[in-house]
Coordinates of C-alpha atoms in Angstrom, one line a residue:
X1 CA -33.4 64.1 98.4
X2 CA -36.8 65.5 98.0
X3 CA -38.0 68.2 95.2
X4 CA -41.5 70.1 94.9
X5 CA -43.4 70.1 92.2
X6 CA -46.3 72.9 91.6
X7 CA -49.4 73.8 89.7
X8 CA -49.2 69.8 88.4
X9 CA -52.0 67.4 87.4
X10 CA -52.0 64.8 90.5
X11 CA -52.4 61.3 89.2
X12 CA -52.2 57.9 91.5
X13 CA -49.0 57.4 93.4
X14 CA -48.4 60.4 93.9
X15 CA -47.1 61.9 97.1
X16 CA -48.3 65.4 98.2
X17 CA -47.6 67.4 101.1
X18 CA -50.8 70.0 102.2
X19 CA -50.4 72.9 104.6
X20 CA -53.5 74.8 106.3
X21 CA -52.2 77.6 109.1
X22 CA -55.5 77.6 110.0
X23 CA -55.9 74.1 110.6
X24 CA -53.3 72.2 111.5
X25 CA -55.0 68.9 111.6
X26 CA -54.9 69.4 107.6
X27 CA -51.2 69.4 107.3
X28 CA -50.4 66.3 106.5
X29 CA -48.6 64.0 103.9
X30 CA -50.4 61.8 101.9
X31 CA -49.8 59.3 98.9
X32 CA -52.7 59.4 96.3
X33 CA -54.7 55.7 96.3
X34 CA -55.0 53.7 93.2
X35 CA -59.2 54.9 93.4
X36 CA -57.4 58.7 92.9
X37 CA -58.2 59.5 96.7
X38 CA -56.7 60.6 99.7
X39 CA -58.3 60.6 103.6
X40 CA -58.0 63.6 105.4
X41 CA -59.1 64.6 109.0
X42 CA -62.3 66.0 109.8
X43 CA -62.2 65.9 105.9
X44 CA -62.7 62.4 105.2
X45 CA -62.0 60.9 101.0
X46 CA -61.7 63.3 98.6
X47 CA -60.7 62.7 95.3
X48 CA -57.6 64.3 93.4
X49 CA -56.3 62.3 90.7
X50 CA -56.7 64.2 87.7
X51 CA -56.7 67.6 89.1
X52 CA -53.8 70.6 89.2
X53 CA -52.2 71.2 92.5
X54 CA -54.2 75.0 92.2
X55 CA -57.9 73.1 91.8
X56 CA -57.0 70.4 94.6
X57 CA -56.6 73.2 96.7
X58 CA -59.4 74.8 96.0
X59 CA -61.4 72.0 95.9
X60 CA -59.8 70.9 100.0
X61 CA -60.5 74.6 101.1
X62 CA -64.2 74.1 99.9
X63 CA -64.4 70.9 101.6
X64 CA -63.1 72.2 104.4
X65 CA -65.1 75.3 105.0
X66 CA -68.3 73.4 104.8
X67 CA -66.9 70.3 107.5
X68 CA -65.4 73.4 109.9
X69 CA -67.5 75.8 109.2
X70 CA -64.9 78.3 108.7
X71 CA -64.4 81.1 105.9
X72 CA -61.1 81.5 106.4
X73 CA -59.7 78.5 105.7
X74 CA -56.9 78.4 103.0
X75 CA -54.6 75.5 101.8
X76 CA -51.8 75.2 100.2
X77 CA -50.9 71.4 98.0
X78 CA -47.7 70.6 96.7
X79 CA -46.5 67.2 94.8
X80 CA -43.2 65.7 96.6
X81 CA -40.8 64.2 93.6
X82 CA -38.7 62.0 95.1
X83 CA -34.9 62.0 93.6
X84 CA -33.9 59.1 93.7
X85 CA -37.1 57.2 91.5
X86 CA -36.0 55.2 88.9
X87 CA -36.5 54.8 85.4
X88 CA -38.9 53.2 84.1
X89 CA -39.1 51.9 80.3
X90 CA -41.8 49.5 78.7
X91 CA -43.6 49.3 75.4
X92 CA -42.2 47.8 71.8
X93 CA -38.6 46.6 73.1
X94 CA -37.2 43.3 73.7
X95 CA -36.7 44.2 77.4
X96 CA -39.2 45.9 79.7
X97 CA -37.4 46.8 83.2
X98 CA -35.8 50.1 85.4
X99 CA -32.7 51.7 85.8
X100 CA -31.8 53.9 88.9
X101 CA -31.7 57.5 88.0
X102 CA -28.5 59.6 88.0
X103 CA -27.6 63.1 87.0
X104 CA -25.8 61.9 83.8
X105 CA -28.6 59.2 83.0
X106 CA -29.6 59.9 78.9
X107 CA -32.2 58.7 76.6
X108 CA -29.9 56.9 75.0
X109 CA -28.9 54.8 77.7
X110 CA -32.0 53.9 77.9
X111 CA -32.3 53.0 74.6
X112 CA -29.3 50.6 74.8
X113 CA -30.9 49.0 77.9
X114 CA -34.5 48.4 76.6
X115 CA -33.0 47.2 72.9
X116 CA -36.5 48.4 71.0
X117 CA -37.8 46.1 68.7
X118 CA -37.7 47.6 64.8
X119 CA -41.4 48.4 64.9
X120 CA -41.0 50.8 67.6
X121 CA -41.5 54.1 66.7
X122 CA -38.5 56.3 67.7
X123 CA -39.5 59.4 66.0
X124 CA -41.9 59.9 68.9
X125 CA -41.2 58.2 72.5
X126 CA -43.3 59.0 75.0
X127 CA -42.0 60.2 78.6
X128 CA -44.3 61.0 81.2
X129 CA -42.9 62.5 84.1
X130 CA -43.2 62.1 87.9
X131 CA -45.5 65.0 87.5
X132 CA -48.0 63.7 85.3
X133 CA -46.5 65.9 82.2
X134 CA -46.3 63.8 78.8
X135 CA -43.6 64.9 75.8
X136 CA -42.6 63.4 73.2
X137 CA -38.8 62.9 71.7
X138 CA -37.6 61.8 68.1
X139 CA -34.4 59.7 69.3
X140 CA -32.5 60.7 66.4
X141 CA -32.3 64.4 66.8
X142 CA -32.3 63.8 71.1
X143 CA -31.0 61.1 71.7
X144 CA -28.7 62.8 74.6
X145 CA -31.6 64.0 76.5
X146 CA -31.5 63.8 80.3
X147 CA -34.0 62.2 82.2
X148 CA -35.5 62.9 85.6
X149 CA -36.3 61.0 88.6
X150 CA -39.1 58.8 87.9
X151 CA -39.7 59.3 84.1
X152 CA -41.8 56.4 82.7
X153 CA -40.4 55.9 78.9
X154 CA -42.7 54.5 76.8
X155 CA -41.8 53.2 73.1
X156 CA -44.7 52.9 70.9
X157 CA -45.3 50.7 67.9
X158 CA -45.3 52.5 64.7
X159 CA -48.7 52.8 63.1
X160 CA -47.6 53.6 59.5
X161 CA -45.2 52.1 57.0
X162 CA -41.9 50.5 58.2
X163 CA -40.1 51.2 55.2
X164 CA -38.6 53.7 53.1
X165 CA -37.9 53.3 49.5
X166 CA -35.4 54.4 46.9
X167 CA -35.8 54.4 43.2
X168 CA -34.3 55.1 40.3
X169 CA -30.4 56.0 39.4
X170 CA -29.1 53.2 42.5
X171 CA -27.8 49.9 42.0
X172 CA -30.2 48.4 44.4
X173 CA -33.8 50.5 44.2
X174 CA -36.3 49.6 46.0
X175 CA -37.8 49.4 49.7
X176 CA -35.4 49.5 52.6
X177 CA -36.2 49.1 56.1
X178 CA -36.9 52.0 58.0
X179 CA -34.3 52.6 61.1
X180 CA -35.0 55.8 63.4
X181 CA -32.0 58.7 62.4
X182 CA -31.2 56.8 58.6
X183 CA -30.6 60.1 56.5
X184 CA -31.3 60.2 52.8
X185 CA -27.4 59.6 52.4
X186 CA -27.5 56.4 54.3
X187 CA -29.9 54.8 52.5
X188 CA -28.4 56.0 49.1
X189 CA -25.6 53.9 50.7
X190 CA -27.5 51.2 51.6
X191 CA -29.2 51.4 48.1
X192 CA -25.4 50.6 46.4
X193 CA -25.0 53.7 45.4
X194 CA -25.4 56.0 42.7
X195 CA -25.6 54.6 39.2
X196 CA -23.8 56.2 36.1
X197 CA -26.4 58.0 34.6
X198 CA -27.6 59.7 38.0
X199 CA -29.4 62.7 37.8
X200 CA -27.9 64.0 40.8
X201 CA -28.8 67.9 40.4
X202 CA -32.5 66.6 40.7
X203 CA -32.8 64.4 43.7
X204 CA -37.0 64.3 44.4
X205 CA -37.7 63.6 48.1
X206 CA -41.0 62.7 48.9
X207 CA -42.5 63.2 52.3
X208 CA -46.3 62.3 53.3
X209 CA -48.6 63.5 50.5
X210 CA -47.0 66.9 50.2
X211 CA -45.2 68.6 47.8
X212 CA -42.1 66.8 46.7
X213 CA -38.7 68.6 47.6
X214 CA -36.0 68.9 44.8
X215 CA -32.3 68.8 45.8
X216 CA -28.9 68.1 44.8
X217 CA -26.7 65.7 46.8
X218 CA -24.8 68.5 48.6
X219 CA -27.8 69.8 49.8
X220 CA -27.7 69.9 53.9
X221 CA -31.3 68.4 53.5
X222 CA -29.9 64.7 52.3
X223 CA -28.2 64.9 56.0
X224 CA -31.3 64.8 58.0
X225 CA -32.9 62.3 59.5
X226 CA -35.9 60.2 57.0
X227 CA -39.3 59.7 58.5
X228 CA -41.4 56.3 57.6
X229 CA -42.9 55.7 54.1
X230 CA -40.4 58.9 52.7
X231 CA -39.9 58.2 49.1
X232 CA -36.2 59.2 47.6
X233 CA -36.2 59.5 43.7
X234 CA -32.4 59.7 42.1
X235 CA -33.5 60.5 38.7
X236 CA -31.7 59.1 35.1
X237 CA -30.1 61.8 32.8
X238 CA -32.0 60.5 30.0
X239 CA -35.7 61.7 31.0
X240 CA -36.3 59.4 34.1
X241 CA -38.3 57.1 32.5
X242 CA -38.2 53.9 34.4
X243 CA -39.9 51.6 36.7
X244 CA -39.0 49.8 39.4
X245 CA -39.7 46.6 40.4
X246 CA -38.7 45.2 44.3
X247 CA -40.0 42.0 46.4
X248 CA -39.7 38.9 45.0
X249 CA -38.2 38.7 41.7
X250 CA -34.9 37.6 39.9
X251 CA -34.1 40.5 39.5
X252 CA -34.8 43.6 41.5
X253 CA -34.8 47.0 40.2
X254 CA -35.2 50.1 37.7
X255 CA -36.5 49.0 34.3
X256 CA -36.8 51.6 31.6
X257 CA -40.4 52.4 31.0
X258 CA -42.2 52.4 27.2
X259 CA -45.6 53.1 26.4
X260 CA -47.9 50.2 27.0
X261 CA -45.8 48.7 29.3
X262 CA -48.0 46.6 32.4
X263 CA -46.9 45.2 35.2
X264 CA -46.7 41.4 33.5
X265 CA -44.1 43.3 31.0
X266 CA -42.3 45.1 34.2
X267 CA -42.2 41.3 36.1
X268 CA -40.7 40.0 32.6
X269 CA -38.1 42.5 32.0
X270 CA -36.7 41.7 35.7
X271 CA -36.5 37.8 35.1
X272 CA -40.1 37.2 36.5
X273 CA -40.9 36.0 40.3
X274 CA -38.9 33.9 42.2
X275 CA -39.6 30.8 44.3
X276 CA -40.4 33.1 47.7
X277 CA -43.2 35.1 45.4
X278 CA -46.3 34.9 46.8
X279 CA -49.6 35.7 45.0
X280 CA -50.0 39.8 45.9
X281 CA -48.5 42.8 44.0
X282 CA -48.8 46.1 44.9
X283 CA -48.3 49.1 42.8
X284 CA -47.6 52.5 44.1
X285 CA -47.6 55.5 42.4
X286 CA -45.4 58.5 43.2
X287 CA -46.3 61.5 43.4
X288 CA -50.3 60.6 43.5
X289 CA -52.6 62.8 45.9
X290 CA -53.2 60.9 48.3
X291 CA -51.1 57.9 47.4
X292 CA -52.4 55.8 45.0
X293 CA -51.6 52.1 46.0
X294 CA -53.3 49.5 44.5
X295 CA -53.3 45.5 44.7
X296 CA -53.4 42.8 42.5
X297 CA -53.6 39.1 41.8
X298 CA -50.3 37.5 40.1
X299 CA -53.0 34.1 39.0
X300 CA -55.9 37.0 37.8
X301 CA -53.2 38.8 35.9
X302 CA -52.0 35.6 34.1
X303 CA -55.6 33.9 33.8
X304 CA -57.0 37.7 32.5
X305 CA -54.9 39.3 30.5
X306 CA -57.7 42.5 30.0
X307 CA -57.4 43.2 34.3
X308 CA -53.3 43.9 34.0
X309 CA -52.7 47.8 34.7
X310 CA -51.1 50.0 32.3
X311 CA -47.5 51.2 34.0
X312 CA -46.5 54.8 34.3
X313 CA -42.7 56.2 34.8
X314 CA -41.8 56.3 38.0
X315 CA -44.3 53.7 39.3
X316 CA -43.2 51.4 42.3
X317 CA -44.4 47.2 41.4
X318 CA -43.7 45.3 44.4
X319 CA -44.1 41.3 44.3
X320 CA -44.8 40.2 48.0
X321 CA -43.7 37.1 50.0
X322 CA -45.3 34.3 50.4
X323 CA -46.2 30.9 49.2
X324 CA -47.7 31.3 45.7
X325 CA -50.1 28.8 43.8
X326 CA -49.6 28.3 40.2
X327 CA -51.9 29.6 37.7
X328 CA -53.6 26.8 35.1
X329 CA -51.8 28.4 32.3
X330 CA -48.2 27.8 33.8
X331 CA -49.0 24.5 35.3
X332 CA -47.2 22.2 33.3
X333 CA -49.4 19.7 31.2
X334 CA -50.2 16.3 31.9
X335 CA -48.1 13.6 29.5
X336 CA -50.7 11.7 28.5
X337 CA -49.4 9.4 25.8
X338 CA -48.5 5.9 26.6
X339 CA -45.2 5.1 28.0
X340 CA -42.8 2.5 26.2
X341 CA -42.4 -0.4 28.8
X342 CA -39.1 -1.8 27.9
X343 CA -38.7 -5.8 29.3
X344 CA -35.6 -6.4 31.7
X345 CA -32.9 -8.2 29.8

């Protein structure tokens, strides 16, 4: 089955079907080259890729009228769609292939067949159609959208953070990997759950540098879907005042802030770094415009006492991964006095 396509931007590959009544030489089916061109009688190569059906024409009847010498000359050019092009899906998945279109053919199937990797970014797959028109879909709130014959879906790889993060009132705070249609509630869930002194009339979601939202956990808002690098604060009845700590330490999660505290006290309070601890620590702070993120040196911080930051509440210490080289000071000391040799019996 064939469908026509009008007033679209030609690209290469694409068939098109031009009519002249006044020449009928010119009426003729042609697929667009690679180059963008097409060979037409009397006509010779002209080049359409990149132009609208209405300026192809224009741009034929010129063409023509100079090659025929004819004012009268008027052309009509219309892309052919053919129904029965597959699917075509490519870009951050574990599979790149096709499927053969069908009426009841969904995003989502798509989705199950390409198996994108968790760096793809779902919030915004890219679909260019047989036309040459590009939109965009977040999977999560479309997920049921049809496709059409020869869509091209392409799955790009996030640019920004990959995670989300969670702090405060939860038995597990901290950052949580981002996956496309997780709602607020979900990674509350994922998070453990609420603690007993949850604030939960005060919930504080943070998206991008704007202003942060305030709402309670019945709010309809705590249903919808989370973007990447979203920041969900549960705060504590007693004034909030806590920091967490995530990554690699013994202990993961909220400790309760005091003046003075740096991030060497925070790293204490949770049982210090583990073996996976590498030397980086990042701390972010909520609420800053733009974010304020900053990074630091676990060996400077032990060596150098004076370049430790000063912690504030709500601030987010994160220990990264890796393989981590002692500092002098907790290398353990040399025995140097001289061992007892005791003679065999």
């Amino acid at each position: 089955m064939i469908g026509i396509a009008s007033a679209q931007k030609l690209a290469p590959g694409n068939k098109i079907r031009i009519i002249c009544e006044q020449e009928s030489s010119l009426s003729v089916e042609r697929v667009i080259a690679p180059d963008g061109t097409i060979e037409l009688p009397t006509i010779g190569f002209v080049s359409l890729a990149g132009k609208y059906t209405i300026e192809a024409e224009a741009f034929i009847e010129e063409m023509a009228r100079k090659k025929l010498r004819a004012d009268s000359i008027r052309v009509a050019v219309m892309l052919i769609v053919d129904s029965g092009a597959p699917i075509e899906f490519s870009g951050a998945v574990s599979r790149n292939g096709s499927i053969p279109w069908s009426e009841d053919l969904t995003l989502a199937k798509v989705v199950e067949l390409a198996q994108p990797s968790g760096s793809a970014a779902m919030e915004a797959i890219e679909i260019t159609q047989s036309d040459g028109k590009v939109v965009y879909i977040d999977f999560a709130l479309a997920s049921a959208a049809k496709l059409r014959p020869g869509d091209k879906v392409f799955f790009p790889r996030a640019t920004g953070p990959s995670e989300v993060y969670i702090l405060g009132a939860v038995a597990r705070p901290g950052s949580k990997t981002f996956q496309a249609g997780m709602t607020a509630k979900q990674l509350i869930e994922l998070a453990g759950g609420f603690t007993g002194h949850a604030q939960l009339d005060q919930i504080r979601l943070q998206h991008g540098a704007g202003e942060p939202q305030i709402i309670a956990f019945d709010d309809p808002l705590l249903d919808k879907p989370l973007t990447r690098g979203d920041i969900l604060t549960i705060p504590l009845v007693k004034k909030g005042r806590y920091v967490t700590v995530d990554g690699m330490v013994v202990r993961p999660g909220a400790v309760e802030w005091r003046d003075g505290m740096t991030i060497r006290d925070a790293l204490k309070a949770t049982g210090g770094i583990n073996l996976f601890a590498g030397g980086k620590i990042t701390v972010r702070r909520v609420g800053e415009e733009p974010h304020w993120t900053k990074s630091f040196d676990y060996t400077a911080l032990i060596n150098k006492p004076e370049s430790d930051l000063k912690l504030r509440p709500s601030d987010l210490v994160v220990v990264l991964p890796g393989a981590l080289k002692p500092s002098k000071k907790d290398e353990p000391k040399a025995d140097k006095r001289p061992r007892q040799v005791v003679p065999p019996r």
